Amino acid sequence: MSEQAPDLGFIHRFSPGRDDSRKPLLLLHGTGGDENDLIPLGQRLSAAAALLSPRGKVLENGMPRYFRRLAEGQFDLDDFSTRTDELAAFVAAARKAYRLPPPIAVGLSNGANIAWSMLLRNPKLLGGAILMRAMMPFDPRPLPDLDGIPILILAGSNDPLIPVDQAALLAALLGEAGADVTYEVVYGGHGLTGDDLSLAGSWLAKNG
Ligand code: MLT
């Protein structure tokens, strides 16, 4: 793990890859997480890939997030756009600094939501995405051309925070934008299960 990560505007961790044929992973934590949270998941999903893991800058009662929300499931849409662009600028700067091809975003909950927002606002920035427990609380049309970009959406059948309908709507919208969407509902709640890990691992073996 790099001890002296350059200041690219976000506190982050970067771990160089050991196999250039594996796409780097951009790890985006959930509310209350930080840059350390998803490193073990990234290492498990794609052992030889480079890992880039920024900490969200917004604090909600001391808990890091990537953008502000007005209430659970109600995004502050102005902040959502601004923070999406700020994170996208970080990803672009990190790609340059660490000489990375477009990474695959691996986002959990709040991290998954900012990941799809980056895809919609900046379709060439990422090489794909795994969106775990993501939601779509508004209509983001008009949609860009996502041109076959591979996306895996993992929803929890009994997620108390995110109705499965919202994940299904997200899958439909990303498909409508031309992405190559795989949508899976696993038996479980908001937290990740063994099924999430195995589905994400096999998807990455093909797309990562
Ligand atoms: C969000 O604000 O991104 C969603 O409510 C998911 C969450 O952070 O719990």
CSV table of C-alpha atoms and ligand atoms in Angstrom, one decimal:
chain,number,residue,atom,x,y,z
A,1,MET,CA,0.0,0.0,0.0
A,2,SER,CA,1.4,3.4,-0.9
A,3,GLU,CA,2.4,5.2,2.3
A,4,GLN,CA,2.6,8.7,0.7
A,5,ALA,CA,-0.4,9.0,-1.5
A,6,PRO,CA,-0.1,12.3,-3.5
A,7,ASP,CA,-2.8,14.9,-2.6
A,8,LEU,CA,-5.3,14.6,-5.4
A,9,GLY,CA,-8.1,16.4,-3.5
A,10,PHE,CA,-9.4,13.3,-1.6
A,11,ILE,CA,-7.9,11.3,1.3
A,12,HIS,CA,-7.4,8.0,-0.4
A,13,ARG,CA,-5.5,4.7,-0.5
A,14,PHE,CA,-3.8,3.4,-3.6
A,15,SER,CA,-2.4,-0.1,-4.0
A,16,PRO,CA,-0.6,-0.8,-7.3
A,17,GLY,CA,-1.7,-3.9,-9.3
A,18,ARG,CA,0.4,-7.0,-9.9
A,19,ASP,CA,-1.2,-7.8,-13.2
A,20,ASP,CA,-1.8,-5.1,-15.8
A,21,SER,CA,-4.4,-7.2,-17.6
A,22,ARG,CA,-6.7,-6.8,-14.6
A,23,LYS,CA,-8.7,-3.5,-14.6
A,24,PRO,CA,-8.1,-1.3,-11.5
A,25,LEU,CA,-10.9,-1.2,-9.0
A,26,LEU,CA,-12.3,2.1,-7.7
A,27,LEU,CA,-13.6,1.3,-4.2
A,28,LEU,CA,-16.5,3.5,-3.0
A,29,HIS,CA,-17.6,2.9,0.6
A,30,GLY,CA,-21.1,3.2,2.2
A,31,THR,CA,-22.2,5.9,4.6
A,32,GLY,CA,-19.9,5.9,7.7
A,33,GLY,CA,-17.1,4.0,5.9
A,34,ASP,CA,-13.8,5.3,4.8
A,35,GLU,CA,-10.9,4.6,2.4
A,36,ASN,CA,-9.9,1.4,4.4
A,37,ASP,CA,-13.3,-0.3,4.4
A,38,LEU,CA,-13.5,-1.9,1.0
A,39,ILE,CA,-9.8,-2.8,0.5
A,40,PRO,CA,-10.3,-6.4,1.8
A,41,LEU,CA,-13.3,-6.8,-0.5
A,42,GLY,CA,-11.3,-5.4,-3.5
A,43,GLN,CA,-8.4,-7.8,-2.7
A,44,ARG,CA,-10.8,-10.7,-2.5
A,45,LEU,CA,-12.6,-9.9,-5.7
A,46,SER,CA,-9.6,-9.2,-7.9
A,47,ALA,CA,-6.4,-10.2,-6.1
A,48,ALA,CA,-3.9,-8.8,-8.6
A,49,ALA,CA,-5.8,-5.5,-9.6
A,50,ALA,CA,-4.7,-2.0,-8.6
A,51,LEU,CA,-7.0,-0.6,-5.9
A,52,LEU,CA,-8.0,3.1,-5.6
A,53,SER,CA,-10.1,4.0,-2.6
A,54,PRO,CA,-11.1,7.6,-1.8
A,55,ARG,CA,-12.9,8.7,1.4
A,56,GLY,CA,-16.1,10.7,0.9
A,57,LYS,CA,-15.8,14.3,2.0
A,58,VAL,CA,-19.3,15.0,3.3
A,59,LEU,CA,-19.9,14.3,7.0
A,60,GLU,CA,-23.3,13.3,8.2
A,61,ASN,CA,-23.2,13.3,12.0
A,62,GLY,CA,-19.5,12.6,11.7
A,63,MET,CA,-20.0,9.8,9.1
A,64,PRO,CA,-18.2,10.2,5.7
A,65,ARG,CA,-20.4,10.1,2.6
A,66,TYR,CA,-19.9,11.1,-1.0
A,67,PHE,CA,-22.8,13.6,-1.1
A,68,ARG,CA,-25.3,15.2,1.1
A,69,ARG,CA,-28.8,13.9,1.6
A,70,LEU,CA,-31.9,15.7,2.9
A,71,ALA,CA,-33.3,12.5,4.5
A,72,GLU,CA,-32.9,8.8,4.0
A,73,GLY,CA,-33.3,8.1,0.3
A,74,GLN,CA,-33.7,11.8,-0.5
A,75,PHE,CA,-30.6,13.2,-2.2
A,76,ASP,CA,-29.6,16.9,-2.2
A,77,LEU,CA,-29.5,17.0,-6.0
A,78,ASP,CA,-27.4,20.2,-6.3
A,79,ASP,CA,-24.8,18.7,-4.0
A,80,PHE,CA,-25.1,15.3,-5.7
A,81,SER,CA,-24.1,16.9,-9.1
A,82,THR,CA,-21.3,19.0,-7.6
A,83,ARG,CA,-19.8,16.1,-5.6
A,84,THR,CA,-20.1,13.7,-8.6
A,85,ASP,CA,-18.0,16.1,-10.7
A,86,GLU,CA,-15.5,16.6,-7.8
A,87,LEU,CA,-15.1,12.8,-7.4
A,88,ALA,CA,-14.8,12.4,-11.2
A,89,ALA,CA,-12.0,15.0,-11.2
A,90,PHE,CA,-10.2,13.0,-8.5
A,91,VAL,CA,-10.6,9.8,-10.5
A,92,ALA,CA,-9.2,11.5,-13.6
A,93,ALA,CA,-6.3,13.0,-11.6
A,94,ALA,CA,-5.6,9.6,-10.0
A,95,ARG,CA,-5.6,7.8,-13.4
A,96,LYS,CA,-3.0,10.3,-14.6
A,97,ALA,CA,-0.9,10.2,-11.4
A,98,TYR,CA,-0.9,6.4,-11.1
A,99,ARG,CA,-1.1,5.7,-14.9
A,100,LEU,CA,-4.3,3.7,-14.8
A,101,PRO,CA,-6.8,2.7,-17.5
A,102,PRO,CA,-10.5,3.4,-16.7
A,103,PRO,CA,-11.3,1.6,-13.4
A,104,ILE,CA,-14.2,-0.5,-12.5
A,105,ALA,CA,-16.2,1.2,-9.7
A,106,VAL,CA,-17.1,-1.1,-6.9
A,107,GLY,CA,-19.6,0.9,-4.9
A,108,LEU,CA,-21.6,0.0,-1.8
A,109,SER,CA,-24.9,1.9,-1.0
A,110,ASN,CA,-23.9,5.6,-1.0
A,111,GLY,CA,-20.7,4.7,-2.9
A,112,ALA,CA,-22.8,2.8,-5.5
A,113,ASN,CA,-25.1,5.9,-5.9
A,114,ILE,CA,-22.2,8.2,-6.7
A,115,ALA,CA,-20.7,5.6,-9.0
A,116,TRP,CA,-23.8,5.5,-11.3
A,117,SER,CA,-23.9,9.3,-11.1
A,118,MET,CA,-20.3,9.4,-12.4
A,119,LEU,CA,-21.3,7.0,-15.2
A,120,LEU,CA,-24.2,9.2,-16.3
A,121,ARG,CA,-22.3,12.5,-16.1
A,122,ASN,CA,-19.0,11.2,-17.5
A,123,PRO,CA,-19.5,7.9,-19.4
A,124,LYS,CA,-15.8,7.5,-20.5
A,125,LEU,CA,-14.3,7.8,-17.0
A,126,LEU,CA,-15.0,4.3,-15.8
A,127,GLY,CA,-14.5,0.9,-17.4
A,128,GLY,CA,-17.5,-0.6,-15.7
A,129,ALA,CA,-19.2,-0.8,-12.3
A,130,ILE,CA,-20.5,-3.2,-9.6
A,131,LEU,CA,-23.3,-1.3,-7.9
A,132,MET,CA,-24.2,-3.0,-4.6
A,133,ARG,CA,-27.4,-1.8,-2.8
A,134,ALA,CA,-27.8,1.2,-5.1
A,135,MET,CA,-31.0,3.2,-5.5
A,136,MET,CA,-32.5,5.5,-8.1
A,137,PRO,CA,-34.8,8.0,-6.3
A,138,PHE,CA,-35.4,10.3,-9.3
A,139,ASP,CA,-35.6,10.3,-13.1
A,140,PRO,CA,-32.1,11.1,-14.5
A,141,ARG,CA,-33.2,11.5,-18.1
A,142,PRO,CA,-31.9,12.5,-20.6
A,143,LEU,CA,-29.5,9.6,-20.5
A,144,PRO,CA,-26.0,9.5,-22.1
A,145,ASP,CA,-24.8,6.7,-24.4
A,146,LEU,CA,-23.2,4.2,-22.1
A,147,ASP,CA,-22.1,2.2,-25.2
A,148,GLY,CA,-21.9,-1.4,-23.9
A,149,ILE,CA,-20.2,-0.5,-20.6
A,150,PRO,CA,-20.5,-3.6,-18.3
A,151,ILE,CA,-22.5,-3.0,-15.1
A,152,LEU,CA,-23.4,-5.5,-12.4
A,153,ILE,CA,-26.3,-4.4,-10.0
A,154,LEU,CA,-26.7,-6.4,-6.8
A,155,ALA,CA,-29.9,-5.8,-4.8
A,156,GLY,CA,-31.0,-7.3,-1.5
A,157,SER,CA,-34.4,-9.0,-1.6
A,158,ASN,CA,-35.3,-7.7,1.9
A,159,ASP,CA,-33.2,-4.4,2.0
A,160,PRO,CA,-35.0,-2.2,4.5
A,161,LEU,CA,-33.4,1.0,3.1
A,162,ILE,CA,-33.6,0.4,-0.7
A,163,PRO,CA,-36.8,-1.1,-2.2
A,164,VAL,CA,-35.9,-3.7,-4.8
A,165,ASP,CA,-38.1,-1.7,-7.3
A,166,GLN,CA,-35.5,1.1,-7.2
A,167,ALA,CA,-32.6,-1.2,-8.0
A,168,ALA,CA,-34.8,-2.6,-10.8
A,169,LEU,CA,-35.5,0.9,-12.1
A,170,LEU,CA,-31.8,1.7,-12.0
A,171,ALA,CA,-31.0,-1.5,-14.0
A,172,ALA,CA,-33.7,-0.6,-16.6
A,173,LEU,CA,-32.4,3.0,-17.0
A,174,LEU,CA,-28.8,1.9,-17.4
A,175,GLY,CA,-29.9,-0.7,-19.9
A,176,GLU,CA,-31.9,2.0,-21.8
A,177,ALA,CA,-28.7,4.1,-21.9
A,178,GLY,CA,-27.0,1.2,-23.7
A,179,ALA,CA,-25.0,-0.3,-20.8
A,180,ASP,CA,-24.5,-4.1,-20.7
A,181,VAL,CA,-26.4,-4.6,-17.4
A,182,THR,CA,-26.5,-7.7,-15.3
A,183,TYR,CA,-29.1,-7.4,-12.6
A,184,GLU,CA,-29.2,-9.8,-9.6
A,185,VAL,CA,-31.4,-9.9,-6.5
A,186,VAL,CA,-29.7,-11.8,-3.7
A,187,TYR,CA,-31.6,-13.1,-0.7
A,188,GLY,CA,-30.6,-10.7,2.0
A,189,GLY,CA,-30.9,-7.1,3.4
A,190,HIS,CA,-28.7,-4.0,3.1
A,191,GLY,CA,-25.5,-5.8,4.1
A,192,LEU,CA,-23.5,-7.9,1.7
A,193,THR,CA,-23.9,-11.7,1.7
A,194,GLY,CA,-21.8,-14.5,0.4
A,195,ASP,CA,-23.9,-14.6,-2.7
A,196,ASP,CA,-22.9,-10.9,-3.5
A,197,LEU,CA,-19.3,-11.9,-3.2
A,198,SER,CA,-19.5,-14.9,-5.5
A,199,LEU,CA,-21.6,-13.0,-8.1
A,200,ALA,CA,-19.3,-10.0,-8.0
A,201,GLY,CA,-16.2,-12.3,-8.2
A,202,SER,CA,-17.5,-14.3,-11.3
A,203,TRP,CA,-18.6,-11.1,-13.0
A,204,LEU,CA,-15.2,-9.5,-12.5
A,205,ALA,CA,-13.4,-12.6,-13.7
A,206,LYS,CA,-15.2,-11.9,-17.1
A,207,ASN,CA,-15.3,-8.1,-17.1
A,208,GLY,CA,-12.4,-7.1,-14.8
B,1,MLT,C1,-27.7,7.4,0.0
B,1,MLT,O1,-27.9,8.4,0.5
B,1,MLT,O2,-26.8,7.2,-0.9
B,1,MLT,C2,-28.6,6.2,0.3
B,1,MLT,O3,-29.5,6.6,1.2
B,1,MLT,C3,-27.8,5.0,0.7
B,1,MLT,C4,-27.2,5.2,2.0
B,1,MLT,O4,-26.2,6.0,2.1
B,1,MLT,O5,-27.6,4.6,3.0
